[in-house]
Amino acid sequence: MSNSKTQQDQNTPDKLSSAISSEIMIELGTVNKWYGAFHVLKDINLVVHKGERIVVCGPSGSGKSTLIRCINHLEEHQEGSIVVDGITLDKNLKNLDHIRTEVGMVFQSFNLFPHLTILENLTLGPIWVRKMPKAEANANAMKYLERVKIPDQADKFPGQLSGGQQQRVAIARSLCMNPKIMLFDEPTSALDPEMIKEVLDVMVELADTGMTMIVVTHEMGFAKTIADRVIFMDQGDIVEENEPNEFFGNPQHERTQLFLSQIL
Amino acid sequence: MATGVSGSEAVRVKPQEKFNFFQDERVRSVFFQILTVAIVGWLAWFLASNTAQNLDKRGLSFGFEFLDLVAPFDPDFKLISFTAGVDTYWRIFIIGILNTLYISFLAIIGMSFLGFSLGIMRLSNNWLISKVALAYVEIARNVPLLIQIIFWYSVIYAVLPRLKQSLDLSFGAELAFLNIRGLYVPWPVLGDLLWMTFLALAIAAIATYLFRRWVQKRQDLTGKSFPLLLPSAAILIIFPGLVFLLTGSPLSWDIPELKGFNFVGGASLPRAFIALLIALIFYHSAYLAEAVRAGILSVNKGQGEAAMAIGLRPNKVFSLVTIPQAMPAIVPPMISLWMNVVKNSSLATAIGYADLVAVYMQTSLNTAGHAIEIVGMTMGFYMITSLTISGLLNIYNKRVQLVER
Ligand SMILES: Nc1ncnc2c1ncn2[C@@H]1O[C@H](COP(=O)(O)OP(=O)(O)OP(=O)(O)O)[C@@H](O)[C@H]1O
Ligand SMILES: [Mg+2]
């Protein structure tokens, strides 16, 4: 962690300006979720505006992954409402399809498709979901590969890339669907320290374009740079929620203080 | 590490190896190889010379001349003609091979389809579907194949009507019949001009192929997909159909008819064939189902999640992401199951289907003698068939390796 902090200090010293609009992108109303008898999410209320960047942190098992996986319905919630881009997540499959195309997701373990080339990984969604012509999908994919700075890897297979490169491809794969919202679940925690920065750089650039983002991460330097709000979760609760300087400089809750003292 | 090598270190020499003839690894390995060859060679010589001596003593001979002798019986199921009293043991051998390959081929196709369906059913979220598939797999795998063959043979006997009450499968048109002896269906008699219809069919096939390529190209260019199934079917049916009618319908049917104690004409599949086919499919599809299930489960859960997260529907997730990654784990066990189907079809002999073992290794052996030659030829056939199938597997494995990297 200390490693990335120094990187952040050197490379992204300025706090990004943000352009939060009043338009609401995501709204969670008293969401509850259980795994069997285990109560994972407890009365979660969260409103995310267009262009807002949220960092979620908290101890292992506190429900961070579950929270963001509920937003694109990789997990099902049992109580409460989730509204994404004006569409309520319910049993209606059309709504689900729509939300999935609007929300991109990046996983801790990359989850690239190993049987497809990098280019094919990027064009799979546009071709089959967006019904984009192949040539256009290829051009579109190359544009995003350039944005994540690995256009020369287009014809390789995921197994031939380093972890950092794979995660950048995964980000590009989501962006190819032209989503309005990006979810990140600990995108750098499976990476060697020297690769963390290359991924964070890409994410900072993405934040700069005004993308609405929810990022689960423990990279505090990164959080200070991009976050409009930091959310601290513990045992299924949102315990504390504040803008980053206040959050790190002056945490209110005991549990937050304890957590911060452990990771900083 | 490389710096500062002192003088004494630089002149260090390789220590002299002490060579001990009896302890040396190379000497030993050569010695044991020679010994193995000698033992195997001696065994082979011993068996061969003893056999020759014993055959001699009993006035028997070794040789394949018997294959040219007329076989004094008529196999009751054959794909090629056989004239009793004229055709030879060699033709019996060929008939047996064709019968074995015929039932194996049909069983392989059947078990592959059924095995995949069952494997997917096993993973269904629907409780009933997955439990039905589970019960099927458990029953089929835990009862010995031989017993299953006899079971189906008896079931067909118990369930189907006798000859005089044959079930008319064509709903009163008297075209196809089912009874305890088997299935009787009309058989086509080819007319002179039929080749033109086949030609038309070939042309239609090529046209369909080109049409599909055009659709694919169009999708690549514009992203729009075009209905494939209906137009393909239309091309394949309408054009050959027109040619067929214009050439005066050069095809007639030989329809089975009840004459005396049996049906004559048409084509028939005997009860033993049907029972064996069902049993082979039932038994092997259960093993394939398990391989398919394991293959699908071996695909990382994150793969499906990533595919769903970019908006793919479950059926597309399955066909574009899950199945392609599961195939390398499914194909090798599937091919070795195909091999088992061929080998296990030899259990036909228990219910009297005229496969290679029944018609050649048993009936022919009883009438012609020459056990060593006949058993040897039969073994040779199964070995060559199995090796051919495992050759397929090697080709597949090579291709998978190429694609992955
Ligand atoms: N499929 C599941 N079935 C049962 N329990 C689960 C399941 N997935 C997660 N859990 C439990 O739910 C709790 C929250 O999990 P979650 O993955 O959301 O935590 P997290 O905050 O992301 O933790 P980490 O930092 O380790 O990723 C954990 O206690 C976990 O054991
Ligand atoms: Mg997690």
XYZ file of C-alpha atoms and ligand atoms in Angstrom:
701
model
C 0.000 0.000 0.000
C 2.772 2.434 0.879
C 4.168 1.742 -2.544
C 1.137 3.025 -4.387
C 0.889 5.994 -2.108
C 4.258 7.273 -3.202
C 3.329 6.585 -6.806
C 0.227 8.598 -6.396
C 2.157 11.436 -4.873
C 4.536 11.542 -7.790
C 2.168 10.958 -10.635
C -1.208 12.357 -9.868
C -0.655 15.115 -7.403
C -3.701 17.140 -8.273
C -7.191 16.369 -7.204
C -9.269 15.825 -10.316
C -11.981 18.318 -10.847
C -15.361 16.725 -11.150
C -18.497 17.640 -12.977
C -21.293 16.090 -10.992
C -24.677 16.721 -12.510
C -27.921 16.673 -10.612
C -29.115 13.757 -12.694
C -29.333 10.569 -10.629
C -27.623 7.526 -12.144
C -28.004 4.949 -9.402
C -30.428 4.905 -6.536
C -30.511 2.204 -3.901
C -33.425 2.384 -1.472
C -33.164 0.318 1.761
C -31.625 -2.633 -0.038
C -31.352 -5.850 1.972
C -29.723 -9.069 0.955
C -29.217 -12.409 2.657
C -27.098 -15.423 1.791
C -29.262 -18.051 3.405
C -29.584 -16.817 6.975
C -26.551 -14.546 6.671
C -27.501 -10.858 6.372
C -24.946 -9.415 3.916
C -26.463 -6.042 3.072
C -28.439 -4.159 5.708
C -30.740 -1.300 4.705
C -28.365 0.156 2.183
C -29.315 3.615 0.907
C -27.141 5.153 -1.759
C -27.614 7.795 -4.426
C -25.017 8.261 -7.147
C -25.252 11.216 -9.492
C -24.113 11.352 -13.076
C -20.348 11.890 -13.254
C -19.832 11.088 -9.598
C -16.889 8.925 -8.513
C -17.382 6.824 -5.439
C -14.790 4.762 -3.645
C -15.994 1.949 -1.401
C -13.707 0.509 1.251
C -14.034 -1.663 4.291
C -12.753 -4.842 5.866
C -12.889 -8.186 4.078
C -16.338 -9.732 4.125
C -18.122 -6.437 4.791
C -20.254 -6.757 1.639
C -18.480 -4.404 -0.771
C -18.445 -6.842 -3.673
C -21.985 -7.916 -2.964
C -23.126 -4.300 -3.035
C -21.752 -3.476 -6.455
C -22.665 -6.885 -7.876
C -26.275 -6.177 -6.953
C -26.197 -3.072 -9.118
C -25.819 -5.096 -12.340
C -27.730 -8.025 -10.905
C -24.903 -10.537 -10.727
C -26.393 -10.985 -7.268
C -30.068 -10.749 -6.445
C -31.269 -8.538 -3.623
C -34.313 -9.575 -1.628
C -35.650 -6.271 -0.301
C -35.565 -2.646 -1.350
C -35.256 -1.034 -4.757
C -32.394 -0.538 -7.173
C -32.885 1.985 -9.959
C -30.164 2.399 -12.575
C -30.379 5.164 -15.160
C -34.098 5.470 -14.484
C -34.742 1.753 -14.915
C -35.896 -0.327 -11.977
C -34.165 -3.657 -11.541
C -36.966 -6.187 -11.284
C -38.070 -9.492 -12.731
C -38.456 -7.902 -16.155
C -35.698 -9.360 -18.327
C -35.811 -6.434 -20.739
C -34.904 -4.065 -17.907
C -32.089 -6.365 -16.873
C -30.706 -6.495 -20.430
C -30.843 -2.724 -20.618
C -29.094 -2.215 -17.280
C -26.358 -4.711 -18.134
C -25.534 -2.825 -21.322
C -25.397 0.499 -19.463
C -23.202 -0.778 -16.633
C -19.653 -1.986 -17.199
C -17.840 -4.092 -14.639
C -14.199 -4.850 -13.978
C -13.301 -7.799 -11.770
C -10.440 -8.469 -9.421
C -9.441 -11.547 -11.447
C -9.814 -9.854 -14.881
C -12.025 -12.661 -16.253
C -10.906 -12.205 -19.848
C -12.122 -14.947 -22.186
C -9.029 -17.140 -22.605
C -10.218 -18.797 -25.825
C -10.562 -15.491 -27.659
C -7.929 -13.031 -28.811
C -7.737 -9.651 -27.131
C -9.550 -8.082 -30.067
C -12.262 -10.752 -29.978
C -12.650 -10.220 -26.233
C -13.371 -6.578 -26.952
C -15.736 -7.095 -29.878
C -17.831 -9.938 -28.431
C -20.266 -7.643 -26.637
C -20.580 -4.978 -29.358
C -21.193 -7.618 -32.049
C -23.648 -9.837 -30.181
C -25.341 -7.338 -27.900
C -25.099 -4.030 -29.733
C -25.346 -5.753 -33.169
C -22.453 -3.685 -34.428
C -20.883 -4.544 -37.821
C -17.625 -6.391 -37.339
C -15.421 -3.803 -39.030
C -16.906 -1.065 -36.888
C -16.559 -3.184 -33.747
C -12.901 -3.824 -34.590
C -12.203 -0.139 -35.149
C -14.016 0.707 -31.939
C -12.028 -1.925 -30.048
C -8.726 -0.620 -31.395
C -9.664 2.867 -30.254
C -10.114 1.632 -26.681
C -6.985 -0.528 -26.825
C -5.108 2.614 -27.700
C -6.705 4.393 -24.792
C -5.412 1.722 -22.422
C -2.078 1.835 -24.307
C -1.814 -1.723 -25.628
C -2.956 -1.638 -29.271
C -0.011 -3.855 -30.211
C -1.425 -6.779 -28.193
C -4.671 -7.023 -30.178
C -4.004 -10.411 -31.751
C -2.580 -12.139 -28.695
C -4.470 -14.348 -26.287
C -5.081 -13.208 -22.693
C -2.703 -15.837 -21.300
C 0.180 -14.155 -23.103
C -0.299 -10.816 -21.331
C 0.906 -9.603 -17.942
C -1.630 -9.082 -15.174
C -1.579 -5.319 -15.586
C -2.110 -5.607 -19.319
C -4.947 -8.076 -18.815
C -6.721 -5.751 -16.422
C -6.370 -2.872 -18.863
C -7.880 -5.081 -21.564
C -10.724 -5.881 -19.176
C -11.358 -2.165 -18.686
C -11.278 -1.633 -22.450
C -13.671 -4.559 -22.920
C -16.219 -2.865 -20.675
C -15.718 0.514 -22.317
C -16.365 -0.985 -25.763
C -19.999 -1.373 -24.743
C -20.080 2.385 -24.215
C -21.486 2.142 -20.683
C -22.791 5.048 -18.636
C -21.556 3.583 -15.371
C -18.400 1.624 -14.522
C -18.108 -0.671 -11.512
C -14.694 -1.814 -10.309
C -14.249 -4.611 -7.770
C -10.737 -4.379 -6.347
C -9.229 -4.041 -9.826
C -5.638 -3.860 -8.619
C -5.530 -6.245 -5.690
C -4.516 -9.263 -7.781
C -1.631 -7.343 -9.330
C 2.053 -7.103 -8.563
C 2.986 -3.664 -7.169
C 4.760 -2.550 -10.332
C 1.624 -3.155 -12.391
C -0.801 -1.396 -10.090
C 0.142 2.041 -11.332
C -0.467 1.308 -15.016
C -4.010 0.218 -14.195
C -4.696 3.110 -11.825
C -3.443 5.559 -14.472
C -6.001 4.232 -16.913
C -8.716 4.563 -14.291
C -7.716 8.124 -13.459
C -7.919 9.018 -17.150
C -11.333 7.406 -17.295
C -12.475 9.421 -14.277
C -11.252 12.499 -16.101
C -13.723 11.873 -18.932
C -16.620 12.283 -16.518
C -17.574 8.623 -16.250
C -19.804 7.675 -13.336
C -17.724 5.223 -11.313
C -18.030 3.071 -8.226
C -14.686 1.638 -7.229
C -14.083 -0.887 -4.476
C -10.440 -0.410 -3.601
C -7.968 0.002 -0.781
C -5.673 2.208 -2.859
C -6.053 5.267 -0.673
C -3.879 7.513 -2.813
C -6.094 6.750 -5.743
C -9.184 7.369 -3.630
C -7.917 10.813 -2.634
C -7.223 11.662 -6.265
C -10.464 10.732 -7.885
C -13.158 10.184 -5.282
C -15.980 12.640 -4.790
C -17.118 10.508 -1.904
C -15.649 7.651 0.084
C -17.958 5.066 1.574
C -16.886 2.848 4.433
C -18.703 -0.447 4.866
C -18.582 -2.850 7.776
C -20.700 -5.947 8.359
C -23.208 -5.051 5.690
C -23.721 -1.454 6.848
C -22.616 1.799 5.317
C -20.931 3.109 8.452
C -19.476 6.343 7.173
C -19.706 8.390 4.026
C -17.736 11.550 3.357
C -15.618 13.479 0.877
C -12.082 12.047 0.847
C -10.159 14.744 2.754
C -12.615 14.666 5.636
C -12.877 10.891 5.456
C -9.151 10.264 5.708
C -8.258 13.305 7.773
C -11.069 13.261 10.224
C -12.925 9.946 10.393
C -15.962 10.125 12.649
C -16.635 6.539 13.596
C -14.501 4.339 15.737
C -14.702 1.457 13.271
C -13.544 3.738 10.446
C -10.631 4.968 12.529
C -9.638 1.424 13.377
C -9.851 0.349 9.738
C -7.849 3.332 8.488
C -5.183 2.817 11.110
C -4.778 -0.739 9.870
C -4.412 -0.024 6.160
C -2.545 3.287 6.109
C 29.126 -13.836 -7.907
C 31.207 -14.017 -11.050
C 33.596 -11.378 -9.824
C 36.771 -12.178 -7.921
C 37.320 -15.748 -9.015
C 40.547 -16.713 -7.409
C 43.303 -18.509 -9.289
C 42.855 -21.787 -7.500
C 39.161 -21.858 -8.368
C 39.790 -21.176 -12.031
C 41.907 -24.285 -12.501
C 39.575 -26.674 -10.762
C 39.098 -29.734 -12.923
C 36.209 -32.082 -13.246
C 36.799 -34.963 -10.836
C 37.654 -38.260 -12.513
C 34.621 -40.522 -12.579
C 35.222 -43.958 -11.188
C 33.912 -46.410 -13.768
C 32.448 -49.544 -12.270
C 31.092 -51.855 -14.972
C 28.404 -53.566 -12.879
C 27.283 -50.416 -11.080
C 27.155 -48.180 -14.133
C 23.710 -46.852 -15.004
C 24.155 -47.066 -18.777
C 25.509 -50.584 -18.725
C 22.623 -51.686 -16.587
C 19.990 -50.120 -18.782
C 21.396 -51.725 -21.947
C 21.653 -55.060 -20.140
C 18.030 -55.019 -19.030
C 16.836 -54.058 -22.479
C 18.659 -56.976 -24.025
C 17.246 -59.255 -21.367
C 13.667 -58.073 -22.018
C 13.953 -58.583 -25.760
C 15.390 -62.039 -25.205
C 12.588 -63.125 -22.883
C 9.823 -61.783 -25.146
C 11.466 -63.352 -28.196
C 11.798 -66.707 -26.491
C 8.160 -66.628 -25.342
C 6.945 -65.824 -28.838
C 9.047 -68.600 -30.331
C 7.861 -71.044 -27.680
C 4.180 -70.236 -28.290
C 4.480 -70.313 -32.063
C 6.412 -73.558 -32.283
C 4.232 -75.300 -29.724
C 1.074 -74.201 -31.500
C 2.403 -75.364 -34.840
C 3.397 -78.721 -33.345
C 0.036 -79.240 -31.672
C -1.928 -78.222 -34.756
C 0.209 -80.663 -36.733
C -0.423 -83.490 -34.293
C -4.177 -82.987 -34.587
C -3.993 -82.792 -38.339
C -4.945 -79.108 -38.410
C -3.232 -76.418 -40.391
C -2.611 -72.724 -39.983
C -3.607 -70.489 -42.864
C -6.218 -68.215 -44.331
C -7.344 -70.383 -47.249
C -10.591 -71.103 -45.394
C -11.691 -67.539 -46.176
C -12.366 -68.652 -49.760
C -14.619 -71.498 -48.679
C -18.385 -71.220 -49.043
C -20.006 -70.390 -45.717
C -22.783 -72.871 -44.936
C -25.118 -70.410 -43.228
C -26.874 -67.112 -43.854
C -26.448 -64.211 -41.393
C -29.875 -62.877 -40.456
C -28.920 -59.215 -40.626
C -26.735 -57.771 -43.370
C -26.180 -54.515 -45.156
C -24.774 -56.137 -48.306
C -26.202 -59.063 -50.179
C -25.312 -62.604 -49.243
C -26.178 -65.641 -51.333
C -26.299 -68.770 -49.242
C -24.322 -71.605 -50.793
C -22.251 -69.236 -52.955
C -20.672 -66.579 -50.781
C -17.609 -67.206 -48.658
C -16.352 -66.743 -45.118
C -14.562 -63.608 -46.289
C -17.945 -62.068 -47.110
C -19.188 -63.117 -43.669
C -16.217 -61.283 -42.167
C -17.114 -58.146 -44.132
C -20.790 -58.447 -43.196
C -19.816 -58.735 -39.531
C -17.568 -55.674 -39.728
C -20.273 -53.626 -41.457
C -22.877 -54.702 -38.898
C -20.591 -53.743 -36.023
C -19.714 -50.394 -37.608
C -23.364 -49.720 -38.466
C -24.716 -50.145 -34.961
C -21.673 -48.421 -33.425
C -22.111 -45.441 -35.707
C -25.785 -45.027 -34.857
C -25.097 -45.549 -31.159
C -22.299 -42.960 -31.211
C -24.533 -40.354 -32.804
C -27.361 -41.143 -30.393
C -25.240 -41.159 -27.264
C -23.482 -37.927 -28.219
C -26.730 -35.996 -28.587
C -28.342 -37.561 -25.555
C -25.188 -37.234 -23.437
C -24.879 -33.512 -24.135
C -28.552 -32.910 -23.415
C -28.393 -34.850 -20.162
C -25.192 -33.146 -19.054
C -26.808 -29.757 -19.563
C -30.008 -30.919 -17.877
C -27.976 -32.002 -14.861
C -26.890 -28.374 -14.410
C -30.373 -26.956 -14.862
C -31.746 -24.675 -12.181
C -35.032 -26.513 -12.516
C -35.138 -28.996 -9.643
C -37.209 -31.593 -11.477
C -35.136 -31.548 -14.665
C -31.843 -31.888 -12.855
C -33.121 -34.683 -10.615
C -34.551 -36.623 -13.555
C -31.198 -36.372 -15.301
C -29.430 -37.435 -12.119
C -31.644 -40.501 -11.733
C -31.047 -41.448 -15.355
C -27.285 -41.150 -14.968
C -27.192 -43.153 -11.752
C -29.325 -45.986 -13.104
C -27.515 -46.187 -16.418
C -24.071 -46.198 -14.850
C -24.739 -48.615 -12.030
C -26.274 -51.493 -13.954
C -23.877 -53.650 -15.992
C -24.233 -53.117 -19.724
C -24.869 -56.774 -20.463
C -27.847 -56.759 -18.127
C -29.166 -53.589 -19.732
C -28.947 -55.179 -23.163
C -30.919 -58.195 -22.041
C -33.346 -55.912 -20.199
C -34.187 -53.918 -23.328
C -34.382 -57.107 -25.327
C -36.966 -58.488 -22.882
C -38.826 -55.189 -22.600
C -39.292 -55.034 -26.353
C -40.553 -58.601 -26.269
C -42.968 -57.889 -23.447
C -44.261 -54.572 -24.715
C -44.617 -55.080 -28.450
C -47.416 -57.035 -30.127
C -46.982 -60.368 -31.877
C -46.634 -60.733 -35.607
C -50.327 -60.962 -36.506
C -51.167 -57.921 -34.377
C -48.243 -55.841 -35.677
C -48.429 -52.179 -34.791
C -49.018 -50.118 -37.931
C -46.759 -47.088 -37.497
C -48.233 -45.361 -40.546
C -51.687 -45.036 -38.956
C -53.533 -47.506 -41.099
C -51.617 -46.947 -44.349
C -49.874 -50.313 -43.863
C -46.398 -48.956 -44.683
C -44.341 -49.511 -41.536
C -44.815 -52.116 -38.827
C -43.506 -52.838 -35.390
C -43.788 -56.167 -33.639
C -41.807 -58.368 -31.291
C -39.494 -59.356 -34.125
C -38.490 -55.824 -34.934
C -39.191 -52.799 -37.085
C -40.239 -53.028 -40.732
C -40.093 -49.940 -42.948
C -40.414 -49.202 -46.674
C -37.139 -49.129 -48.581
C -36.451 -46.896 -51.585
C -35.918 -48.437 -54.994
C -33.792 -46.063 -56.989
C -34.879 -45.146 -60.518
C -32.639 -44.312 -63.502
C -32.839 -40.543 -63.414
C -32.490 -40.214 -59.663
C -28.892 -39.054 -60.023
C -30.218 -35.751 -61.294
C -32.025 -35.201 -58.013
C -28.816 -35.965 -56.133
C -26.978 -33.511 -58.346
C -29.642 -30.917 -57.596
C -29.236 -31.651 -53.898
C -25.481 -31.127 -54.138
C -25.971 -27.837 -55.983
C -28.512 -26.762 -53.367
C -26.052 -27.626 -50.601
C -23.366 -25.470 -52.196
C -25.882 -22.665 -52.689
C -26.883 -22.882 -49.039
C -23.254 -22.721 -48.005
C -22.671 -19.626 -50.139
C -25.861 -18.097 -48.776
C -24.688 -18.630 -45.215
C -21.348 -17.060 -46.000
C -23.097 -14.086 -47.499
C -25.228 -13.718 -44.360
C -22.119 -13.886 -42.176
C -20.386 -11.242 -44.281
C -23.428 -9.041 -44.112
C -23.508 -9.357 -40.354
C -19.823 -8.471 -40.206
C -20.425 -5.422 -42.377
C -23.745 -4.095 -41.159
C -24.276 -5.893 -37.863
C -27.708 -6.982 -39.044
C -28.400 -10.652 -38.812
C -30.542 -12.356 -41.444
C -32.813 -15.359 -40.905
C -30.826 -18.455 -41.832
C -32.978 -21.456 -41.168
C -36.021 -20.873 -43.381
C -34.207 -19.713 -46.541
C -31.664 -22.555 -46.186
C -34.430 -25.084 -45.820
C -36.260 -23.621 -48.796
C -33.204 -23.868 -51.056
C -32.456 -27.392 -49.910
C -35.995 -28.677 -50.384
C -37.566 -26.747 -53.233
C -34.856 -27.016 -55.901
C -34.131 -30.767 -55.557
C -37.878 -31.360 -55.150
C -38.626 -29.637 -58.472
C -35.896 -31.600 -60.247
C -37.282 -34.782 -58.754
C -40.776 -34.078 -60.036
C -39.562 -32.918 -63.479
C -37.559 -36.123 -64.005
C -40.725 -38.104 -63.400
C -40.294 -39.042 -59.718
C -37.670 -41.761 -60.350
C -38.081 -43.400 -56.980
C -40.415 -46.084 -55.786
C -40.822 -47.822 -52.480
C -40.527 -51.431 -51.573
C -43.164 -51.850 -48.895
C -43.041 -54.610 -46.286
C -45.918 -57.052 -46.538
C -47.017 -59.842 -44.259
C -46.621 -63.113 -46.136
C -47.019 -66.293 -44.162
C -44.863 -66.197 -41.068
C -42.971 -62.989 -41.689
C -42.840 -59.657 -43.419
C -41.159 -59.606 -46.796
C -39.918 -56.607 -48.750
C -38.843 -53.252 -47.344
C -36.095 -53.017 -44.788
C -36.142 -54.401 -41.304
C -34.336 -53.846 -38.066
C -34.493 -56.943 -35.873
C -35.413 -56.814 -32.215
C -31.839 -57.570 -31.191
C -30.598 -54.587 -33.165
C -33.099 -52.217 -31.580
C -32.426 -53.522 -28.071
C -28.666 -53.274 -28.485
C -28.880 -49.789 -29.955
C -31.047 -48.531 -27.087
C -28.806 -50.132 -24.471
C -25.584 -48.762 -25.980
C -27.047 -45.270 -26.191
C -28.587 -45.421 -22.726
C -25.426 -46.675 -21.035
C -22.790 -44.531 -22.726
C -24.802 -41.316 -22.780
C -24.840 -41.394 -18.976
C -21.038 -41.373 -18.867
C -20.918 -38.633 -21.471
C -23.413 -36.611 -19.422
C -21.008 -36.704 -16.498
C -18.103 -35.626 -18.707
C -20.168 -32.764 -20.130
C -21.224 -31.674 -16.663
C -17.663 -31.788 -15.359
C -16.423 -29.911 -18.416
C -18.948 -27.132 -17.977
C -18.279 -26.902 -14.248
C -14.536 -26.699 -14.902
C -15.085 -23.325 -16.582
C -14.394 -20.577 -14.082
C -17.552 -18.968 -12.685
C -16.078 -15.544 -13.375
C -16.235 -16.256 -17.108
C -20.013 -16.413 -17.117
C -20.216 -13.339 -14.886
C -17.943 -11.326 -17.148
C -20.001 -12.374 -20.164
C -23.243 -11.393 -18.445
C -21.708 -8.110 -17.340
C -21.163 -7.088 -20.974
C -24.837 -7.787 -21.580
C -24.848 -11.232 -23.189
C -28.013 -13.273 -22.682
C -27.664 -16.611 -20.872
C -27.948 -18.679 -24.070
C -25.208 -16.611 -25.731
C -23.056 -16.814 -22.618
C -23.393 -20.562 -22.879
C -22.645 -20.914 -26.577
C -19.987 -18.196 -26.947
C -18.113 -18.421 -23.657
C -18.890 -21.501 -21.579
C -19.097 -24.290 -24.162
C -15.977 -23.279 -26.148
C -13.988 -23.398 -22.917
C -15.577 -26.643 -21.765
C -14.963 -28.500 -25.034
C -11.266 -29.264 -24.454
C -12.318 -31.003 -21.240
C -15.266 -32.808 -22.834
C -13.874 -34.054 -26.127
C -11.152 -36.457 -24.889
C -13.490 -38.468 -22.612
C -16.143 -38.318 -25.321
C -13.827 -39.855 -27.895
C -12.769 -42.609 -25.552
C -16.466 -43.303 -24.927
C -16.911 -43.664 -28.692
C -14.169 -46.276 -28.540
C -16.055 -48.051 -25.766
C -19.235 -48.054 -27.837
C -17.460 -49.944 -30.624
C -15.895 -52.418 -28.212
C -19.039 -52.918 -26.144
C -21.158 -53.514 -29.231
C -19.545 -56.963 -29.211
C -21.941 -57.851 -26.379
C -24.419 -58.205 -29.270
C -23.620 -61.850 -29.165
C -25.679 -62.188 -25.967
C -28.924 -61.448 -27.822
C -27.930 -62.649 -31.248
C -27.445 -59.497 -33.275
C -25.188 -60.489 -36.154
C -22.195 -58.333 -35.279
C -18.623 -59.297 -36.092
C -18.189 -61.357 -32.959
C -21.478 -63.234 -33.302
C -21.367 -63.904 -36.995
C -17.653 -64.429 -37.488
C -15.915 -65.230 -34.254
C -18.688 -67.579 -33.135
C -20.734 -68.982 -36.006
C -17.894 -69.058 -38.517
C -15.480 -70.417 -35.984
C -17.884 -73.249 -35.178
C -18.245 -74.268 -38.801
C -14.780 -73.525 -40.169
C -12.428 -74.005 -37.246
C -9.233 -71.949 -37.496
C -9.727 -70.353 -34.076
C -6.370 -68.588 -34.019
C -6.855 -66.947 -37.389
C -10.461 -65.967 -36.757
C -9.902 -64.599 -33.260
C -6.777 -62.835 -34.492
C -8.637 -61.150 -37.341
C -11.430 -60.097 -35.005
C -8.976 -58.649 -32.509
C -7.187 -56.908 -35.346
C -10.410 -55.228 -36.441
C -11.176 -53.870 -32.979
C -7.616 -52.678 -32.538
C -7.530 -50.871 -35.862
C -10.906 -49.266 -35.187
C -9.886 -48.126 -31.719
C -6.572 -46.789 -32.954
C -8.355 -44.859 -35.702
C -10.667 -43.260 -33.171
C -7.841 -42.383 -30.817
C -6.056 -40.908 -33.835
C -8.996 -38.512 -34.047
C -8.355 -37.579 -30.454
C -4.704 -36.809 -31.161
C -5.651 -34.577 -34.063
C -8.137 -32.752 -31.846
C -5.613 -32.301 -29.043
C -3.064 -30.867 -31.456
C -5.605 -28.417 -32.815
C -6.666 -27.274 -29.359
C -3.052 -26.620 -28.444
C -2.590 -24.573 -31.608
C -5.671 -22.452 -30.980
C -4.912 -21.740 -27.345
C -1.491 -20.269 -27.994
N -22.298 -16.943 -2.685
C -22.202 -16.737 -1.353
N -22.825 -17.565 -0.502
C -22.749 -17.358 0.832
N -22.068 -16.357 1.408
C -21.416 -15.497 0.603
C -21.451 -15.644 -0.827
N -20.723 -14.649 -1.367
C -20.249 -13.929 -0.328
N -20.662 -14.420 0.846
C -20.388 -13.867 2.171
O -20.905 -12.569 2.190
C -20.033 -11.704 2.885
C -19.737 -10.511 2.043
O -19.008 -10.912 0.902
P -18.361 -9.863 -0.092
O -17.677 -10.658 -1.148
O -19.384 -8.911 -0.525
O -17.310 -9.143 0.826
P -16.215 -8.056 0.448
O -16.486 -6.870 1.280
O -16.181 -7.869 -1.012
O -14.901 -8.754 0.942
P -13.443 -8.808 0.267
O -12.736 -7.557 0.637
O -12.814 -9.992 0.899
O -13.662 -8.969 -1.194
C -18.818 -12.526 3.243
O -18.908 -12.854 4.614
C -18.907 -13.752 2.414
O -18.420 -14.863 3.113
Mg -14.851 -8.457 -2.571
